[in-house]
């Protein structure tokens, strides 16, 4: 008689998952607690030394520069975890850096350099652990219970928004009533609690050890492909890659005009884009020099990077809800009347609507929408969900831009009008971001889990880079003249521009998704170390 086959859903839920989920909830409260009051604090307090007309623009610049840092440092965290310390140890020690950053914000509330130091430490700590916690969740599953991973990734994303909801609702009140020291101190306490929760479960986790330095790593395979000669053929891929290097050098040379952040991020984008294209053109030349498995792994990563690049416009829209949308709300009527009862919300508190809707939409999609689509014969695959999500984000900015046009015409506008674009943007977030966590982990080769999750986060950096580039471009007199000729105000024009940007990205993403072949890179039962004590 044949042995029964173990299915992907027959294994039990890992008992260590609650520790990771609780850690994530506290950490997200701490992050969004400070992030969602950052723009109002900068405008009202820290940047008072600037002329009033410049504070809003500078606050947006600081905010998006901080976000760029948060989503750039995952590259460092992923590399340290994959090559040296493992995910748990890297998360634990960078969490302590994270706590120190919060302490700086609370202590240096009236000191620009000290406050920016705190933002830098938070960017390093938060960014460094960002790709690792989600992939650490994935490490707790194997082929016997991987079917339960989607539920946990959804729960993981739900708890993120649970923490974000209460932080978004409460921290603006603490900032208004108790001042920045308390408002920034509470998130620091929550981050310390998050670290201790993670530490308390250290003996229960499954630990996938760091990968040893390999002669067949991604970078070495790519280098071999670019440098290899083929009989009777040149090296067009190397030429393309070198064009990226030249572009990166030129970008860095523009630092005095563009600023370091824009120049450095643009240089990184050029290196990745042209280097990836060049490697893809000559990748088959690496066969024979490296095992077929290593070459196929590099091709898989390059395909994933195309998906990530097409998601970047979504992030350029999504993160502006904490900057551009808050600035818009500052000019709106903040008093609401429901059933004859009036109440007032602070503009920054509108951001609480986003995590609240996420907590509602995730179960709605899983229990109602997706099963209904399945019944009518339409399978909501990860890439289809992400395509729709980018399109929803474009629609949200079309709506918010129309609201701005009405405000520019002098129409008194209630902040309640932002509910519709928040709902559309949140649906986009659920379809893109929650799905992207699952997609990134499942498609990444085993030796590249942390790095791939880091590159997923890098997509957010590039998205915020687009915001800085657009904001810098509209300072040009010729650009401002064309905007005036359009008959739209500056803010409304930018909103419509980003809507069109995301719509084009959705079309491109959908076309590429039709060609993408999904793979399964969940670990086998033998690739992990059993739960054991590890040094904190």
mmCIF file of N, CA, C and O in Angstrom, residues 332-382:
data_model
loop_
_atom_site.group_PDB
_atom_site.id
_atom_site.type_symbol
_atom_site.label_atom_id
_atom_site.label_comp_id
_atom_site.label_asym_id
_atom_site.label_seq_id
_atom_site.Cartn_x
_atom_site.Cartn_y
_atom_site.Cartn_z
ATOM 1 N N UNK A 332 -9.037 72.116 5.243
ATOM 2 C CA UNK A 332 -10.418 71.653 5.148
ATOM 3 C C UNK A 332 -11.153 71.897 6.466
ATOM 4 O O UNK A 332 -10.548 72.198 7.502
ATOM 5 N N UNK A 333 -12.461 71.780 6.412
ATOM 6 C CA UNK A 333 -13.292 71.900 7.617
ATOM 7 C C UNK A 333 -13.167 70.606 8.406
ATOM 8 O O UNK A 333 -13.452 69.525 7.906
ATOM 9 N N UNK A 334 -12.707 70.710 9.649
ATOM 10 C CA UNK A 334 -12.390 69.517 10.436
ATOM 11 C C UNK A 334 -13.501 69.104 11.397
ATOM 12 O O UNK A 334 -13.349 68.139 12.143
ATOM 13 N N UNK A 335 -14.615 69.811 11.374
ATOM 14 C CA UNK A 335 -15.737 69.472 12.251
ATOM 15 C C UNK A 335 -16.739 68.610 11.495
ATOM 16 O O UNK A 335 -17.161 68.953 10.390
ATOM 17 N N UNK A 336 -17.107 67.487 12.096
ATOM 18 C CA UNK A 336 -18.055 66.547 11.494
ATOM 19 C C UNK A 336 -19.364 66.592 12.282
ATOM 20 O O UNK A 336 -19.366 66.836 13.487
ATOM 21 N N UNK A 337 -20.465 66.322 11.582
ATOM 22 C CA UNK A 337 -21.761 66.223 12.244
ATOM 23 C C UNK A 337 -22.409 64.901 11.848
ATOM 24 O O UNK A 337 -22.642 64.637 10.663
ATOM 25 N N UNK A 338 -22.646 64.037 12.829
ATOM 26 C CA UNK A 338 -23.286 62.743 12.598
ATOM 27 C C UNK A 338 -24.469 62.604 13.545
ATOM 28 O O UNK A 338 -24.304 62.669 14.770
ATOM 29 N N UNK A 339 -25.658 62.441 12.959
ATOM 30 C CA UNK A 339 -26.900 62.311 13.744
ATOM 31 C C UNK A 339 -27.056 63.460 14.744
ATOM 32 O O UNK A 339 -27.464 63.266 15.889
ATOM 33 N N UNK A 340 -26.692 64.665 14.304
ATOM 34 C CA UNK A 340 -26.861 65.839 15.131
ATOM 35 C C UNK A 340 -25.747 66.068 16.129
ATOM 36 O O UNK A 340 -25.747 67.090 16.830
ATOM 37 N N UNK A 341 -24.788 65.158 16.211
ATOM 38 C CA UNK A 341 -23.667 65.316 17.141
ATOM 39 C C UNK A 341 -22.428 65.790 16.385
ATOM 40 O O UNK A 341 -22.062 65.220 15.352
ATOM 41 N N UNK A 342 -21.803 66.837 16.880
ATOM 42 C CA UNK A 342 -20.624 67.388 16.241
ATOM 43 C C UNK A 342 -19.351 66.930 16.968
ATOM 44 O O UNK A 342 -19.333 66.842 18.198
ATOM 45 N N UNK A 343 -18.333 66.634 16.196
ATOM 46 C CA UNK A 343 -17.031 66.330 16.781
ATOM 47 C C UNK A 343 -15.958 66.774 15.804
ATOM 48 O O UNK A 343 -16.205 66.948 14.610
ATOM 49 N N UNK A 344 -14.767 66.968 16.333
ATOM 50 C CA UNK A 344 -13.663 67.503 15.537
ATOM 51 C C UNK A 344 -12.508 66.515 15.513
ATOM 52 O O UNK A 344 -12.148 65.942 16.546
ATOM 53 N N UNK A 345 -11.950 66.317 14.331
ATOM 54 C CA UNK A 345 -10.759 65.492 14.170
ATOM 55 C C UNK A 345 -9.587 66.378 13.777
ATOM 56 O O UNK A 345 -9.750 67.359 13.047
ATOM 57 N N UNK A 346 -8.404 66.040 14.263
ATOM 58 C CA UNK A 346 -7.199 66.699 13.800
ATOM 59 C C UNK A 346 -6.857 66.156 12.411
ATOM 60 O O UNK A 346 -7.118 64.988 12.112
ATOM 61 N N UNK A 347 -6.294 66.981 11.523
ATOM 62 C CA UNK A 347 -5.976 66.496 10.173
ATOM 63 C C UNK A 347 -5.157 65.209 10.160
ATOM 64 O O UNK A 347 -5.412 64.311 9.359
ATOM 65 N N UNK A 348 -4.169 65.093 11.053
ATOM 66 C CA UNK A 348 -3.331 63.895 11.072
ATOM 67 C C UNK A 348 -4.115 62.655 11.481
ATOM 68 O O UNK A 348 -3.726 61.525 11.146
ATOM 69 N N UNK A 349 -5.234 62.847 12.204
ATOM 70 C CA UNK A 349 -6.010 61.692 12.645
ATOM 71 C C UNK A 349 -6.760 61.012 11.505
ATOM 72 O O UNK A 349 -7.166 59.854 11.647
ATOM 73 N N UNK A 350 -6.929 61.695 10.376
ATOM 74 C CA UNK A 350 -7.587 61.057 9.238
ATOM 75 C C UNK A 350 -6.816 59.829 8.770
ATOM 76 O O UNK A 350 -7.390 58.910 8.171
ATOM 77 N N UNK A 351 -5.521 59.795 9.065
ATOM 78 C CA UNK A 351 -4.717 58.643 8.660
ATOM 79 C C UNK A 351 -5.140 57.363 9.365
ATOM 80 O O UNK A 351 -4.841 56.259 8.895
ATOM 81 N N UNK A 352 -5.848 57.493 10.493
ATOM 82 C CA UNK A 352 -6.339 56.305 11.189
ATOM 83 C C UNK A 352 -7.368 55.563 10.347
ATOM 84 O O UNK A 352 -7.605 54.366 10.554
ATOM 85 N N UNK A 353 -7.974 56.270 9.394
ATOM 86 C CA UNK A 353 -8.960 55.633 8.521
ATOM 87 C C UNK A 353 -8.321 54.530 7.682
ATOM 88 O O UNK A 353 -8.951 53.505 7.403
ATOM 89 N N UNK A 354 -7.070 54.737 7.294
ATOM 90 C CA UNK A 354 -6.389 53.745 6.455
ATOM 91 C C UNK A 354 -6.229 52.385 7.146
ATOM 92 O O UNK A 354 -6.686 51.363 6.621
ATOM 93 N N UNK A 355 -5.617 52.296 8.334
ATOM 94 C CA UNK A 355 -5.513 50.976 8.970
ATOM 95 C C UNK A 355 -6.856 50.390 9.375
ATOM 96 O O UNK A 355 -7.037 49.169 9.364
ATOM 97 N N UNK A 356 -7.832 51.249 9.738
ATOM 98 C CA UNK A 356 -9.160 50.739 10.077
ATOM 99 C C UNK A 356 -9.783 50.034 8.871
ATOM 100 O O UNK A 356 -10.341 48.932 8.994
ATOM 101 N N UNK A 357 -9.684 50.657 7.713
ATOM 102 C CA UNK A 357 -10.229 50.045 6.498
ATOM 103 C C UNK A 357 -9.469 48.774 6.122
ATOM 104 O O UNK A 357 -10.059 47.813 5.620
ATOM 105 N N UNK A 358 -8.154 48.758 6.369
ATOM 106 C CA UNK A 358 -7.380 47.549 6.082
ATOM 107 C C UNK A 358 -7.895 46.380 6.909
ATOM 108 O O UNK A 358 -8.076 45.260 6.399
ATOM 109 N N UNK A 359 -8.150 46.619 8.197
ATOM 110 C CA UNK A 359 -8.629 45.550 9.082
ATOM 111 C C UNK A 359 -10.001 45.046 8.641
ATOM 112 O O UNK A 359 -10.348 43.891 8.896
ATOM 113 N N UNK A 360 -10.775 45.897 7.978
ATOM 114 C CA UNK A 360 -12.075 45.472 7.468
ATOM 115 C C UNK A 360 -11.965 44.799 6.099
ATOM 116 O O UNK A 360 -12.641 43.808 5.821
ATOM 117 N N UNK A 361 -11.084 45.326 5.251
ATOM 118 C CA UNK A 361 -11.007 44.843 3.879
ATOM 119 C C UNK A 361 -10.315 43.491 3.760
ATOM 120 O O UNK A 361 -10.673 42.685 2.890
ATOM 121 N N UNK A 362 -9.337 43.208 4.604
ATOM 122 C CA UNK A 362 -8.643 41.915 4.510
ATOM 123 C C UNK A 362 -9.615 40.759 4.736
ATOM 124 O O UNK A 362 -9.690 39.843 3.912
ATOM 125 N N UNK A 363 -10.391 40.748 5.834
ATOM 126 C CA UNK A 363 -11.365 39.651 5.967
ATOM 127 C C UNK A 363 -12.464 39.697 4.912
ATOM 128 O O UNK A 363 -12.937 38.651 4.455
ATOM 129 N N UNK A 364 -12.887 40.908 4.501
ATOM 130 C CA UNK A 364 -13.906 41.000 3.454
ATOM 131 C C UNK A 364 -13.411 40.374 2.153
ATOM 132 O O UNK A 364 -14.131 39.593 1.506
ATOM 133 N N UNK A 365 -12.193 40.684 1.771
ATOM 134 C CA UNK A 365 -11.649 40.121 0.537
ATOM 135 C C UNK A 365 -11.526 38.603 0.617
ATOM 136 O O UNK A 365 -11.885 37.887 -0.322
ATOM 137 N N UNK A 366 -11.012 38.107 1.762
ATOM 138 C CA UNK A 366 -10.769 36.668 1.890
ATOM 139 C C UNK A 366 -12.049 35.858 2.048
ATOM 140 O O UNK A 366 -12.136 34.719 1.566
ATOM 141 N N UNK A 367 -13.038 36.429 2.727
ATOM 142 C CA UNK A 367 -14.258 35.677 3.028
ATOM 143 C C UNK A 367 -15.380 35.910 2.026
ATOM 144 O O UNK A 367 -16.254 35.056 1.863
ATOM 145 N N UNK A 368 -15.373 37.067 1.355
ATOM 146 C CA UNK A 368 -16.486 37.408 0.466
ATOM 147 C C UNK A 368 -16.019 37.616 -0.976
ATOM 148 O O UNK A 368 -16.439 36.894 -1.894
ATOM 149 N N UNK A 369 -15.144 38.602 -1.191
ATOM 150 C CA UNK A 369 -14.820 39.012 -2.554
ATOM 151 C C UNK A 369 -14.092 37.926 -3.339
ATOM 152 O O UNK A 369 -14.509 37.559 -4.442
ATOM 153 N N UNK A 370 -12.992 37.405 -2.787
ATOM 154 C CA UNK A 370 -12.213 36.415 -3.531
ATOM 155 C C UNK A 370 -12.991 35.120 -3.775
ATOM 156 O O UNK A 370 -12.951 34.578 -4.889
ATOM 157 N N UNK A 371 -13.719 34.576 -2.775
ATOM 158 C CA UNK A 371 -14.540 33.384 -3.067
ATOM 159 C C UNK A 371 -15.601 33.650 -4.129
ATOM 160 O O UNK A 371 -15.890 32.769 -4.954
ATOM 161 N N UNK A 372 -16.184 34.858 -4.116
ATOM 162 C CA UNK A 372 -17.192 35.191 -5.117
ATOM 163 C C UNK A 372 -16.565 35.223 -6.522
ATOM 164 O O UNK A 372 -17.144 34.711 -7.482
ATOM 165 N N UNK A 373 -15.364 35.797 -6.622
ATOM 166 C CA UNK A 373 -14.678 35.826 -7.917
ATOM 167 C C UNK A 373 -14.329 34.416 -8.382
ATOM 168 O O UNK A 373 -14.422 34.104 -9.574
ATOM 169 N N UNK A 374 -13.947 33.567 -7.426
ATOM 170 C CA UNK A 374 -13.642 32.172 -7.784
ATOM 171 C C UNK A 374 -14.870 31.465 -8.347
ATOM 172 O O UNK A 374 -14.782 30.699 -9.318
ATOM 173 N N UNK A 375 -16.023 31.729 -7.759
ATOM 174 C CA UNK A 375 -17.253 31.071 -8.201
ATOM 175 C C UNK A 375 -17.647 31.452 -9.620
ATOM 176 O O UNK A 375 -18.252 30.655 -10.340
ATOM 177 N N UNK A 376 -17.321 32.669 -10.023
ATOM 178 C CA UNK A 376 -17.688 33.097 -11.375
ATOM 179 C C UNK A 376 -16.573 32.782 -12.376
ATOM 180 O O UNK A 376 -16.622 33.214 -13.530
ATOM 181 N N UNK A 377 -15.544 32.046 -11.905
ATOM 182 C CA UNK A 377 -14.508 31.584 -12.808
ATOM 183 C C UNK A 377 -13.316 32.491 -12.968
ATOM 184 O O UNK A 377 -12.488 32.275 -13.862
ATOM 185 N N UNK A 378 -13.165 33.501 -12.086
ATOM 186 C CA UNK A 378 -12.016 34.413 -12.163
ATOM 187 C C UNK A 378 -11.136 34.178 -10.942
ATOM 188 O O UNK A 378 -11.567 34.398 -9.812
ATOM 189 N N UNK A 379 -9.925 33.710 -11.171
ATOM 190 C CA UNK A 379 -9.011 33.429 -10.064
ATOM 191 C C UNK A 379 -8.199 34.680 -9.725
ATOM 192 O O UNK A 379 -7.443 35.176 -10.575
ATOM 193 N N UNK A 380 -8.350 35.214 -8.507
ATOM 194 C CA UNK A 380 -7.585 36.417 -8.125
ATOM 195 C C UNK A 380 -6.158 36.056 -7.731
ATOM 196 O O UNK A 380 -5.805 36.020 -6.553
ATOM 197 N N UNK A 381 -5.328 35.765 -8.715
ATOM 198 C CA UNK A 381 -3.934 35.414 -8.465
ATOM 199 C C UNK A 381 -3.198 36.607 -7.854
ATOM 200 O O UNK A 381 -3.660 37.754 -7.950
ATOM 201 N N UNK A 382 -2.032 36.376 -7.226
ATOM 202 C CA UNK A 382 -1.296 37.501 -6.640
ATOM 203 C C UNK A 382 -1.030 38.640 -7.620
ATOM 204 O O UNK A 382 -1.214 39.811 -7.287
#
